[in-house]
Amino acid sequence: MLAQLREVTKRYVKTEGARDLTLDIDEGQVLGVLGLNGSGKTTMLKLMAGLLFPTKGEITVLGGPPRKNRAKLVFLGETDALYAWMSPTDGERFMAGLYQDFQPERYHELLDFLDVPRRKTKAMSRGERGRLRLAMALSRDVKLYLLDEPLAGIDLISRERILKSLVREWRTGATIVLSTHEVAEAEGLFERVVFLKEGRVALDTKAEALREEGRSVVSTFREVLG
């Protein structure tokens, strides 16, 4: 078992970002975490990444507490923390100096695949910076990638191309937990989907089971969360 959440709750001052979440996440699967704004998707991924502590409950990731194993996983959030002076070359130096599992060859392949321009980020569009951040994240060789809205700001044509091939070609057998609003575009990637509503699991099912019932992830999203 790659990760386990047991009755995990995260309380903020006035709200609960997660309520009694219980999940088992196996190795080598693509798990879609879906929900409306404020449903707890980001909270769940940050808890797994060790960036937040649960108010109650237990989380095990890669055999131990998330904070202990933060260096063994990738978390890519929505926040764009790239420095304005940073270029893709600077990004390579930054990643190589920080992570022993950084793969320079994979990084350059990803830069080409994602059409990342070779200029400083201050001269890039939001979508170009997003593609650079994605290249930096996926250039690490880890067993678990936690991707929170990784395609935000990327244009429709690029999103479709990335989603159709990126995860299958670049994840190298790792587990990906993907939170996205682009449900229709990402549907074909999901092997399992967890629908969150008000911090709780509203439905946890395999995508293939939905297809066998003649249902899509999109229609189930509307049914469960609409």
mmCIF file of C-alpha atoms in Angstrom:
data_model
loop_
_atom_site.group_PDB
_atom_site.id
_atom_site.type_symbol
_atom_site.label_atom_id
_atom_site.label_comp_id
_atom_site.label_asym_id
_atom_site.label_seq_id
_atom_site.Cartn_x
_atom_site.Cartn_y
_atom_site.Cartn_z
ATOM 1 C CA MET A 1 0.000 0.000 0.000
ATOM 2 C CA LEU A 2 1.516 3.300 -1.109
ATOM 3 C CA ALA A 3 -0.580 5.571 1.105
ATOM 4 C CA GLN A 4 -3.338 5.287 3.691
ATOM 5 C CA LEU A 5 -5.656 7.845 5.231
ATOM 6 C CA ARG A 6 -7.648 6.784 8.281
ATOM 7 C CA GLU A 7 -10.547 8.964 9.468
ATOM 8 C CA VAL A 8 -8.577 12.100 8.631
ATOM 9 C CA THR A 9 -10.106 15.471 9.478
ATOM 10 C CA LYS A 10 -8.545 18.887 8.929
ATOM 11 C CA ARG A 11 -10.213 21.824 10.651
ATOM 12 C CA TYR A 12 -9.512 25.442 9.808
ATOM 13 C CA VAL A 13 -10.804 28.396 11.840
ATOM 14 C CA LYS A 14 -14.319 28.384 10.409
ATOM 15 C CA THR A 15 -14.445 25.355 8.125
ATOM 16 C CA GLU A 16 -13.349 21.767 7.734
ATOM 17 C CA GLY A 17 -11.208 21.078 4.687
ATOM 18 C CA ALA A 18 -11.427 17.326 5.233
ATOM 19 C CA ARG A 19 -13.893 15.220 7.207
ATOM 20 C CA ASP A 20 -13.218 11.626 8.201
ATOM 21 C CA LEU A 21 -11.331 10.767 5.011
ATOM 22 C CA THR A 22 -10.468 7.079 4.760
ATOM 23 C CA LEU A 23 -8.616 5.905 1.639
ATOM 24 C CA ASP A 24 -6.135 3.278 0.540
ATOM 25 C CA ILE A 25 -3.977 4.200 -2.453
ATOM 26 C CA ASP A 26 -2.191 1.412 -4.316
ATOM 27 C CA GLU A 27 1.038 1.614 -6.265
ATOM 28 C CA GLY A 28 0.975 2.346 -9.970
ATOM 29 C CA GLN A 29 -2.498 3.842 -10.343
ATOM 30 C CA VAL A 30 -3.795 7.144 -11.643
ATOM 31 C CA LEU A 31 -6.271 8.440 -9.083
ATOM 32 C CA GLY A 32 -8.508 11.366 -9.941
ATOM 33 C CA VAL A 33 -9.620 13.517 -7.001
ATOM 34 C CA LEU A 34 -12.666 15.429 -8.174
ATOM 35 C CA GLY A 35 -14.998 17.926 -6.602
ATOM 36 C CA LEU A 36 -16.390 21.420 -6.711
ATOM 37 C CA ASN A 37 -14.457 24.413 -5.373
ATOM 38 C CA GLY A 38 -14.053 24.109 -1.619
ATOM 39 C CA SER A 39 -14.680 20.357 -1.597
ATOM 40 C CA GLY A 40 -11.327 19.542 0.042
ATOM 41 C CA LYS A 41 -9.210 18.448 -2.916
ATOM 42 C CA THR A 42 -6.254 20.710 -2.174
ATOM 43 C CA THR A 43 -6.472 19.987 1.549
ATOM 44 C CA MET A 44 -6.293 16.248 0.897
ATOM 45 C CA LEU A 45 -3.234 16.533 -1.341
ATOM 46 C CA LYS A 46 -1.444 18.888 1.061
ATOM 47 C CA LEU A 47 -2.118 16.513 3.943
ATOM 48 C CA MET A 48 -0.593 13.670 1.950
ATOM 49 C CA ALA A 49 2.390 15.855 1.043
ATOM 50 C CA GLY A 50 3.051 16.727 4.670
ATOM 51 C CA LEU A 51 2.341 20.413 4.100
ATOM 52 C CA LEU A 52 -0.599 20.307 6.516
ATOM 53 C CA PHE A 53 -1.152 18.379 9.721
ATOM 54 C CA PRO A 54 -4.467 16.601 10.292
ATOM 55 C CA THR A 55 -6.604 17.742 13.184
ATOM 56 C CA LYS A 56 -7.376 14.087 13.806
ATOM 57 C CA GLY A 57 -6.777 10.776 12.101
ATOM 58 C CA GLU A 58 -3.675 9.100 10.726
ATOM 59 C CA ILE A 59 -1.866 9.334 7.380
ATOM 60 C CA THR A 60 0.843 7.015 6.114
ATOM 61 C CA VAL A 61 2.675 7.792 2.874
ATOM 62 C CA LEU A 62 5.482 5.653 1.459
ATOM 63 C CA GLY A 63 5.643 3.686 4.672
ATOM 64 C CA GLY A 64 5.793 6.540 7.158
ATOM 65 C CA PRO A 65 4.466 9.944 8.213
ATOM 66 C CA PRO A 66 4.059 12.357 5.257
ATOM 67 C CA ARG A 67 6.369 15.022 6.679
ATOM 68 C CA LYS A 68 9.131 12.449 7.147
ATOM 69 C CA ASN A 69 8.846 11.335 3.519
ATOM 70 C CA ARG A 70 8.279 14.706 1.832
ATOM 71 C CA ALA A 71 11.563 14.411 -0.070
ATOM 72 C CA LYS A 72 10.407 11.105 -1.592
ATOM 73 C CA LEU A 73 7.342 12.495 -3.362
ATOM 74 C CA VAL A 74 6.367 15.350 -5.653
ATOM 75 C CA PHE A 75 3.704 17.904 -4.792
ATOM 76 C CA LEU A 76 2.789 20.375 -7.513
ATOM 77 C CA GLY A 77 0.302 22.981 -6.309
ATOM 78 C CA GLU A 78 -1.418 25.879 -8.003
ATOM 79 C CA THR A 79 0.924 28.500 -6.539
ATOM 80 C CA ASP A 80 3.453 29.781 -9.066
ATOM 81 C CA ALA A 81 6.599 30.251 -7.010
ATOM 82 C CA LEU A 82 9.033 30.602 -9.910
ATOM 83 C CA TYR A 83 11.394 33.563 -9.645
ATOM 84 C CA ALA A 84 11.141 36.171 -12.399
ATOM 85 C CA TRP A 85 14.832 35.789 -13.247
ATOM 86 C CA MET A 86 14.606 32.012 -13.591
ATOM 87 C CA SER A 87 15.038 30.361 -16.984
ATOM 88 C CA PRO A 88 14.680 26.636 -17.783
ATOM 89 C CA THR A 89 18.457 26.362 -17.383
ATOM 90 C CA ASP A 90 18.212 27.941 -13.934
ATOM 91 C CA GLY A 91 15.378 25.523 -13.177
ATOM 92 C CA GLU A 92 17.670 22.612 -13.990
ATOM 93 C CA ARG A 93 20.386 23.902 -11.643
ATOM 94 C CA PHE A 94 17.801 24.488 -8.917
ATOM 95 C CA MET A 95 16.323 20.995 -9.178
ATOM 96 C CA ALA A 96 19.683 19.229 -9.487
ATOM 97 C CA GLY A 97 20.982 21.001 -6.393
ATOM 98 C CA LEU A 98 17.900 20.211 -4.348
ATOM 99 C CA TYR A 99 16.879 16.684 -5.344
ATOM 100 C CA GLN A 100 19.085 13.652 -5.814
ATOM 101 C CA ASP A 101 16.322 11.972 -7.844
ATOM 102 C CA PHE A 102 16.272 14.747 -10.472
ATOM 103 C CA GLN A 103 16.730 13.356 -14.000
ATOM 104 C CA PRO A 104 18.350 15.960 -16.317
ATOM 105 C CA GLU A 105 17.737 13.955 -19.496
ATOM 106 C CA ARG A 106 14.065 13.527 -18.685
ATOM 107 C CA TYR A 107 13.859 17.233 -17.852
ATOM 108 C CA HIS A 108 15.117 18.266 -21.298
ATOM 109 C CA GLU A 109 12.782 15.784 -22.979
ATOM 110 C CA LEU A 110 9.882 17.259 -21.019
ATOM 111 C CA LEU A 111 10.873 20.810 -21.924
ATOM 112 C CA ASP A 112 10.727 19.839 -25.585
ATOM 113 C CA PHE A 113 7.509 17.852 -25.259
ATOM 114 C CA LEU A 114 5.764 20.668 -23.387
ATOM 115 C CA ASP A 115 7.112 23.374 -25.725
ATOM 116 C CA VAL A 116 8.652 25.372 -22.895
ATOM 117 C CA PRO A 117 10.380 28.482 -24.314
ATOM 118 C CA ARG A 118 14.033 28.955 -23.398
ATOM 119 C CA ARG A 119 13.671 32.384 -21.815
ATOM 120 C CA LYS A 120 13.250 33.858 -18.358
ATOM 121 C CA THR A 121 9.940 33.289 -16.637
ATOM 122 C CA LYS A 122 9.231 37.036 -16.464
ATOM 123 C CA ALA A 123 8.877 36.905 -20.263
ATOM 124 C CA MET A 124 6.656 33.801 -20.216
ATOM 125 C CA SER A 125 2.884 33.602 -20.220
ATOM 126 C CA ARG A 126 1.055 31.940 -17.348
ATOM 127 C CA GLY A 127 0.602 28.806 -19.410
ATOM 128 C CA GLU A 128 4.291 28.666 -20.347
ATOM 129 C CA ARG A 129 5.280 28.974 -16.695
ATOM 130 C CA GLY A 130 2.804 26.230 -15.879
ATOM 131 C CA ARG A 131 4.419 23.939 -18.433
ATOM 132 C CA LEU A 132 7.861 24.713 -16.990
ATOM 133 C CA ARG A 133 6.643 23.880 -13.467
ATOM 134 C CA LEU A 134 5.168 20.636 -14.752
ATOM 135 C CA ALA A 135 8.461 19.721 -16.464
ATOM 136 C CA MET A 136 10.361 20.402 -13.251
ATOM 137 C CA ALA A 137 7.960 18.284 -11.201
ATOM 138 C CA LEU A 138 7.841 15.285 -13.531
ATOM 139 C CA SER A 139 11.614 15.261 -14.029
ATOM 140 C CA ARG A 140 12.003 13.757 -10.576
ATOM 141 C CA ASP A 141 12.055 9.963 -10.300
ATOM 142 C CA VAL A 142 9.681 9.231 -7.421
ATOM 143 C CA LYS A 143 6.896 6.755 -6.679
ATOM 144 C CA LEU A 144 4.200 9.331 -5.898
ATOM 145 C CA TYR A 145 3.175 12.518 -7.712
ATOM 146 C CA LEU A 146 0.527 14.733 -6.100
ATOM 147 C CA LEU A 147 -0.665 17.129 -8.791
ATOM 148 C CA ASP A 148 -3.147 19.829 -7.786
ATOM 149 C CA GLU A 149 -4.645 21.490 -10.877
ATOM 150 C CA PRO A 150 -1.403 21.045 -12.876
ATOM 151 C CA LEU A 151 -2.973 22.343 -16.095
ATOM 152 C CA ALA A 152 -4.404 25.573 -14.704
ATOM 153 C CA GLY A 153 -3.680 28.438 -17.079
ATOM 154 C CA ILE A 154 -2.630 26.154 -19.919
ATOM 155 C CA ASP A 155 -4.596 26.611 -23.135
ATOM 156 C CA LEU A 156 -7.149 24.038 -24.286
ATOM 157 C CA ILE A 157 -5.135 22.613 -27.177
ATOM 158 C CA SER A 158 -2.050 22.140 -24.999
ATOM 159 C CA ARG A 159 -4.127 20.581 -22.206
ATOM 160 C CA GLU A 160 -5.617 18.006 -24.539
ATOM 161 C CA ARG A 161 -2.228 17.071 -25.955
ATOM 162 C CA ILE A 162 -0.623 16.835 -22.531
ATOM 163 C CA LEU A 163 -3.412 14.786 -21.003
ATOM 164 C CA LYS A 164 -3.573 12.337 -23.893
ATOM 165 C CA SER A 165 0.066 11.361 -23.648
ATOM 166 C CA LEU A 166 1.899 12.902 -20.737
ATOM 167 C CA VAL A 167 0.836 10.677 -17.841
ATOM 168 C CA ARG A 168 1.082 7.480 -19.839
ATOM 169 C CA GLU A 169 4.495 8.353 -21.271
ATOM 170 C CA TRP A 170 6.193 10.008 -18.343
ATOM 171 C CA ARG A 171 4.959 8.526 -15.106
ATOM 172 C CA THR A 172 7.154 5.378 -15.443
ATOM 173 C CA GLY A 173 4.900 3.206 -13.318
ATOM 174 C CA ALA A 174 4.541 5.695 -10.497
ATOM 175 C CA THR A 175 1.288 6.606 -8.770
ATOM 176 C CA ILE A 176 -0.333 9.904 -9.721
ATOM 177 C CA VAL A 177 -2.985 11.556 -7.600
ATOM 178 C CA LEU A 178 -4.473 14.220 -9.843
ATOM 179 C CA SER A 179 -6.886 16.943 -8.814
ATOM 180 C CA THR A 180 -8.375 18.775 -11.767
ATOM 181 C CA HIS A 181 -11.377 20.752 -12.935
ATOM 182 C CA GLU A 182 -10.755 19.470 -16.463
ATOM 183 C CA VAL A 183 -12.835 16.360 -15.831
ATOM 184 C CA ALA A 184 -13.891 15.686 -19.421
ATOM 185 C CA GLU A 185 -10.357 16.056 -20.780
ATOM 186 C CA ALA A 186 -8.755 13.912 -18.059
ATOM 187 C CA GLU A 187 -11.414 11.207 -17.934
ATOM 188 C CA GLY A 188 -9.487 8.743 -20.078
ATOM 189 C CA LEU A 189 -6.500 8.848 -17.720
ATOM 190 C CA PHE A 190 -8.266 7.887 -14.519
ATOM 191 C CA GLU A 191 -8.097 4.315 -13.291
ATOM 192 C CA ARG A 192 -9.896 5.283 -10.108
ATOM 193 C CA VAL A 193 -11.876 8.351 -9.089
ATOM 194 C CA VAL A 194 -12.679 9.807 -5.676
ATOM 195 C CA PHE A 195 -15.426 12.419 -5.558
ATOM 196 C CA LEU A 196 -15.208 14.818 -2.625
ATOM 197 C CA LYS A 197 -18.091 16.861 -1.303
ATOM 198 C CA GLU A 198 -17.761 19.231 1.652
ATOM 199 C CA GLY A 199 -14.569 17.512 2.747
ATOM 200 C CA ARG A 200 -16.018 13.998 2.657
ATOM 201 C CA VAL A 201 -15.735 11.115 0.212
ATOM 202 C CA ALA A 202 -19.016 11.099 -1.693
ATOM 203 C CA LEU A 203 -17.969 8.239 -3.984
ATOM 204 C CA ASP A 204 -14.849 6.124 -4.453
ATOM 205 C CA THR A 205 -14.922 3.860 -7.508
ATOM 206 C CA LYS A 206 -12.902 2.475 -10.378
ATOM 207 C CA ALA A 207 -13.327 4.319 -13.647
ATOM 208 C CA GLU A 208 -13.675 1.023 -15.523
ATOM 209 C CA ALA A 209 -16.607 0.035 -13.309
ATOM 210 C CA LEU A 210 -18.396 3.224 -14.335
ATOM 211 C CA ARG A 211 -17.735 2.525 -17.998
ATOM 212 C CA GLU A 212 -19.068 -1.025 -17.674
ATOM 213 C CA GLU A 213 -22.283 0.475 -16.293
ATOM 214 C CA GLY A 214 -22.498 2.786 -19.291
ATOM 215 C CA ARG A 215 -21.641 5.841 -17.212
ATOM 216 C CA SER A 216 -18.856 8.356 -17.674
ATOM 217 C CA VAL A 217 -16.793 10.148 -15.053
ATOM 218 C CA VAL A 218 -18.354 13.415 -16.238
ATOM 219 C CA SER A 219 -21.937 12.183 -15.867
ATOM 220 C CA THR A 220 -21.126 10.687 -12.477
ATOM 221 C CA PHE A 221 -19.560 13.977 -11.418
ATOM 222 C CA ARG A 222 -22.820 15.749 -12.227
ATOM 223 C CA GLU A 223 -24.886 13.048 -10.583
ATOM 224 C CA VAL A 224 -22.912 12.897 -7.338
ATOM 225 C CA LEU A 225 -21.910 16.536 -6.951
ATOM 226 C CA GLY A 226 -24.469 18.449 -9.016
#
